[in-house]
Short mmCIF file of C-alpha atoms in Angstrom, two decimals:
data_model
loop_
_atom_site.label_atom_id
_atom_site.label_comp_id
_atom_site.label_asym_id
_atom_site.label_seq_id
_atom_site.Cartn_x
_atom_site.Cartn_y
_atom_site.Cartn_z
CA UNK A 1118 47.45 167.48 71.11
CA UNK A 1119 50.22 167.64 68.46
CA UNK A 1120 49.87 170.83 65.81
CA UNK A 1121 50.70 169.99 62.28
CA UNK A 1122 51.44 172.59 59.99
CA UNK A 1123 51.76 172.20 56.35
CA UNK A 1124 53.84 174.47 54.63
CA UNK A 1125 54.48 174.42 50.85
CA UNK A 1126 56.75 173.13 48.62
CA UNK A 1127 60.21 174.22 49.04
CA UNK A 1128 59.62 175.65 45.27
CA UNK A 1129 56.61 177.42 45.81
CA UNK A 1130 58.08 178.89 49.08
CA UNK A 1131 61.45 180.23 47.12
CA UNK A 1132 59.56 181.65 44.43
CA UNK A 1133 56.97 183.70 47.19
CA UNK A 1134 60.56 184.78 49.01
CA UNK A 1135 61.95 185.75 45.92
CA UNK A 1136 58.94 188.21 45.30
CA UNK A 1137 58.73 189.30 48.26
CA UNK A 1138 62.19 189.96 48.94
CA UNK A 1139 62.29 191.76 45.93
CA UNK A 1140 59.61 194.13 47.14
CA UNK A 1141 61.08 194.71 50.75
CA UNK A 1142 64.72 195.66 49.34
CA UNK A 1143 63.32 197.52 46.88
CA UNK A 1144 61.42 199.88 49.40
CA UNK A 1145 63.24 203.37 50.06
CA UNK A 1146 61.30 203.65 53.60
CA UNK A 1147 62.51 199.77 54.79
CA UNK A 1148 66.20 200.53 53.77
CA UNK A 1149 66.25 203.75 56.02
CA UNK A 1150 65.23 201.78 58.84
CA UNK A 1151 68.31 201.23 61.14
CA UNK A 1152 66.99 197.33 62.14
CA UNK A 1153 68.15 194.17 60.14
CA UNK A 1154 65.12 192.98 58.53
CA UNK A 1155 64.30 189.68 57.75
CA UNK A 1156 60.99 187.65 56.55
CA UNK A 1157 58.87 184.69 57.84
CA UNK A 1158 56.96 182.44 55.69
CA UNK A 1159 54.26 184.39 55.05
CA UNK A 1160 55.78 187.36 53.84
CA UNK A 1161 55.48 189.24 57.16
CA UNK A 1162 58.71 191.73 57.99
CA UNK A 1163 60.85 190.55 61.06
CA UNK A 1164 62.98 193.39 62.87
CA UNK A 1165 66.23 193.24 64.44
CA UNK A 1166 68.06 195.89 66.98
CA UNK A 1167 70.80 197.45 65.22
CA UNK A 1168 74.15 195.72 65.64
CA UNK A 1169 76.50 196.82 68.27
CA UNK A 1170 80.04 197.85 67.96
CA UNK A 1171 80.85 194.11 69.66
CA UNK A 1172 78.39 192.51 67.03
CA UNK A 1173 79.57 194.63 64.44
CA UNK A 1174 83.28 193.79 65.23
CA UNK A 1175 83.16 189.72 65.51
CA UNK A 1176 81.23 189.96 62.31
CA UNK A 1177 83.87 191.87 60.16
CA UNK A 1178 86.91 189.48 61.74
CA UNK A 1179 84.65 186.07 61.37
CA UNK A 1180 84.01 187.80 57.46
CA UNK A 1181 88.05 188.51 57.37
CA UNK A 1182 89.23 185.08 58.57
CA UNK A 1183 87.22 183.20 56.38
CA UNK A 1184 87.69 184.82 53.08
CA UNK A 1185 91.97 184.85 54.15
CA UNK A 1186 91.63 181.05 55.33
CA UNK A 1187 89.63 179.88 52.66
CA UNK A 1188 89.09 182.20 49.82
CA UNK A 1189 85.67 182.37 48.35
CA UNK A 1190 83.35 184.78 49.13
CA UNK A 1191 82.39 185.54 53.18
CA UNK A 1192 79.47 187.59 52.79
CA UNK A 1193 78.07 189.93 55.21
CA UNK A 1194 74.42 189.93 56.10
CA UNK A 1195 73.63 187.38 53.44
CA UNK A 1196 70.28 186.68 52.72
CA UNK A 1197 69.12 182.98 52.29
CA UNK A 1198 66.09 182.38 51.44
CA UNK A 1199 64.18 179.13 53.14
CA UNK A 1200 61.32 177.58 54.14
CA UNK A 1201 60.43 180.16 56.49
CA UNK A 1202 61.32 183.24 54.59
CA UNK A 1203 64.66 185.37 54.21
CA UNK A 1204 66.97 185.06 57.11
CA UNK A 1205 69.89 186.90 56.83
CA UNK A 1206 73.07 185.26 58.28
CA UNK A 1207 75.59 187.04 59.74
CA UNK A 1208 78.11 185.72 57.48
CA UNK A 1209 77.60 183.39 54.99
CA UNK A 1210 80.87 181.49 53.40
CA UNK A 1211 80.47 180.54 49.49
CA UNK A 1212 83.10 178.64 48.17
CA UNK A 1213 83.64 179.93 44.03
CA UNK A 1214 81.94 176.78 42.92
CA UNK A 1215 79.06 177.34 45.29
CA UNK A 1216 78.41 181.19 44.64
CA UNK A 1217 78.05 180.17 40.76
CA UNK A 1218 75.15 178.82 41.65
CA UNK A 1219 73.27 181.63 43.37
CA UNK A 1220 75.29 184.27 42.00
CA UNK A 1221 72.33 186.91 40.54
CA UNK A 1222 69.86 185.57 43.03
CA UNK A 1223 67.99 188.53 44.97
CA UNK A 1224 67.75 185.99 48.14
CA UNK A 1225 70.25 183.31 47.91
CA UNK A 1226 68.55 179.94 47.31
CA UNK A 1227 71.07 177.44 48.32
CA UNK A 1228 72.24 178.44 51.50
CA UNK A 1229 76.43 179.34 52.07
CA UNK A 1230 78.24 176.18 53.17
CA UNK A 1231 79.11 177.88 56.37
CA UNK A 1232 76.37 180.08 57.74
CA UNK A 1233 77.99 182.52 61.17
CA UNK A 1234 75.18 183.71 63.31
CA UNK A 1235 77.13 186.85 66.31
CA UNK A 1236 74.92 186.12 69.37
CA UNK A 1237 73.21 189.60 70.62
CA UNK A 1238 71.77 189.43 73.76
CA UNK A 1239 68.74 189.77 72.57
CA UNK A 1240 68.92 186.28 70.72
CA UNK A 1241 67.05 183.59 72.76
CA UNK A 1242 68.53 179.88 72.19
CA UNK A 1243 64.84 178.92 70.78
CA UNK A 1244 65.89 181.37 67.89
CA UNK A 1245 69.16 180.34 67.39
CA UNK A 1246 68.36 176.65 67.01
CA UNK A 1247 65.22 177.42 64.52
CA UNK A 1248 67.60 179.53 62.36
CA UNK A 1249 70.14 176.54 62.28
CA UNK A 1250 67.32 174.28 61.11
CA UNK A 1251 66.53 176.61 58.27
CA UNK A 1252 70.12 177.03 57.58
CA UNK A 1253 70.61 173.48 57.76
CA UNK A 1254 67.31 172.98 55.02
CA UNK A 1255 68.44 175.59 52.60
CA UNK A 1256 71.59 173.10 51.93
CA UNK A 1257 74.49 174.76 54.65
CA UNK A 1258 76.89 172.59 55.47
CA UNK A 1259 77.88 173.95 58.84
CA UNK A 1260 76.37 176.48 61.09
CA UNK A 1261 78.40 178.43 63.65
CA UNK A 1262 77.57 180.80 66.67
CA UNK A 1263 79.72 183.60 67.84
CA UNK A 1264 79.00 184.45 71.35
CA UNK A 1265 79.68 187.73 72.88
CA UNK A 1266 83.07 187.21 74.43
CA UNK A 1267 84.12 185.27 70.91
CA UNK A 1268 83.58 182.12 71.50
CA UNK A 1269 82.45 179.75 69.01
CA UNK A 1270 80.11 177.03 68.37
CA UNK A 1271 79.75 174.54 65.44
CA UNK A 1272 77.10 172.66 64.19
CA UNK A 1273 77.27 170.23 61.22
CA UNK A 1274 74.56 168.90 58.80
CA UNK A 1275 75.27 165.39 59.83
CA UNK A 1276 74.15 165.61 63.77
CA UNK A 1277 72.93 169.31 63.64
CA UNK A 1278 71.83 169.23 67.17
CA UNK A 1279 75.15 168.17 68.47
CA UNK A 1280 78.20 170.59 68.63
CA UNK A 1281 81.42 169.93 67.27
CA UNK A 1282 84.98 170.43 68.38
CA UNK A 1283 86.06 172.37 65.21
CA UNK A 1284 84.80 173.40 61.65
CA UNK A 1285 85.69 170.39 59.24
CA UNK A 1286 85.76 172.99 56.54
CA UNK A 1287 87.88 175.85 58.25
CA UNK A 1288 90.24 173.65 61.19
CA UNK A 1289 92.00 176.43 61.55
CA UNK A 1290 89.49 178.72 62.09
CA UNK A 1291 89.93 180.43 66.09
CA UNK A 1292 87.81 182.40 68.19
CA UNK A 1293 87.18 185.83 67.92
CA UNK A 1294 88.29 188.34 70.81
#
C-alpha cells in the first residue's frame, strides 16, 4: 500500500509558518528553553538538545569562513520556512542580492543558497536527508553536512541525492577541525 499525503500549497503553507512562527518567537517561556526549536507542518513545536561546545565550534568557523570567503551574510541558526514548517539551518549563506529578498521576513521564505547542517549525534541520516529535501524545496542551492570530526559533505540542487567533491559556490571552502 503506498500513503499519499497532500499537503498545501507552498503559499498557504508559508503564510501558516509565518503565523506561527511569529507566535513561537514571540513566546517569553519558548525562548528560555535551552533546546533549538523548530516546527513541522502543522504547527507542532520540534525540540533539539542544546548544542555542544564541538557543535557550537564548527558552526561559528563554517559561519566565519563563509562570510570571509564570500561575503554576504552567513547566518547562524537561520530559520527557513518550508513545506514542512520552520527548520532552522545551522548556517545559512545569503549572498547581498539574495538577502534583499527575505530581508524583514520573520521565517525566511526563500531558503540561503548554501544551507550548513553540524551533525550531533543525535541526528539520524533519515533526518538529515528530509531536511536537505526541504532545503532543497525552499530554493537552496547547495546543502552541506559537517560531521563531528569536520568533515564535510555537499549536496547540490541538480542531483541532491548524490554528493559532490566540492561546493561550486565556495571551492575553496575546507573542512573544519
Amino acid at each position: 500500500m503506498q500513503l499519499v499525503i497532500e499537503l498545501p500549497s507552498r503559499e498557504e503553507q508559508l503564510a501558516f509558518n509565518r503565523r506561527r512562527w511569529a507566535e513561537v518567537a514571540a513566546d517569553p517561556t519558548l525562548a528560555a528553553l535551552p533546546y533549538k526549536i523548530e516546527t513541522n507542518a502543522h504547527g507542532n513545536i520540534l525540540m533539539m538538545p542544546p548544542a555542544s561546545g564541538g557543535h557550537s565550534y564548527r558552526q561559528s568557523r563554517i559561519q566565519r569562513a563563509l562570510e570571509d570567503t564570500l561575503g554576504g551574510f552567513a547566518l547562524p541558526e537561520c530559520p527557513v520556512s518550508t513545506i514542512d514548517g520552520v527548520r532552522a539551518a545551522d548556517v545559512g549563506w545569503y549572498s547581498e542580492e539574495r538577502f534583499s529578498q527575505v530581508d524583514g521576513q520573520i521565517a525566511f521564505e526563500i531558503a540561503p543558497e548554501i544551507c550548513v547542517e553540524v551533525i550531533s549525534p543525535c541526528n539520524t541520516a533519515s533526518e538529515m536527508n528530509e531536511k536537505k529535501k526541504l532545503y532543497f524545496e525552499a530554493g537552496a542551492d547547495e546543502v552541506w553536512f559537517c560531521a563531528d570530526g569536520g568533515s564535510m559533505q555537499y549536496f547540490d540542487r541538480f542531483d541532491p541525492n548524490v554528493p559532490i567533491p566540492n561546493s561550486a559556490l565556495c571551492p575553496d571552502f575546507v573542512e573544519i577541525r
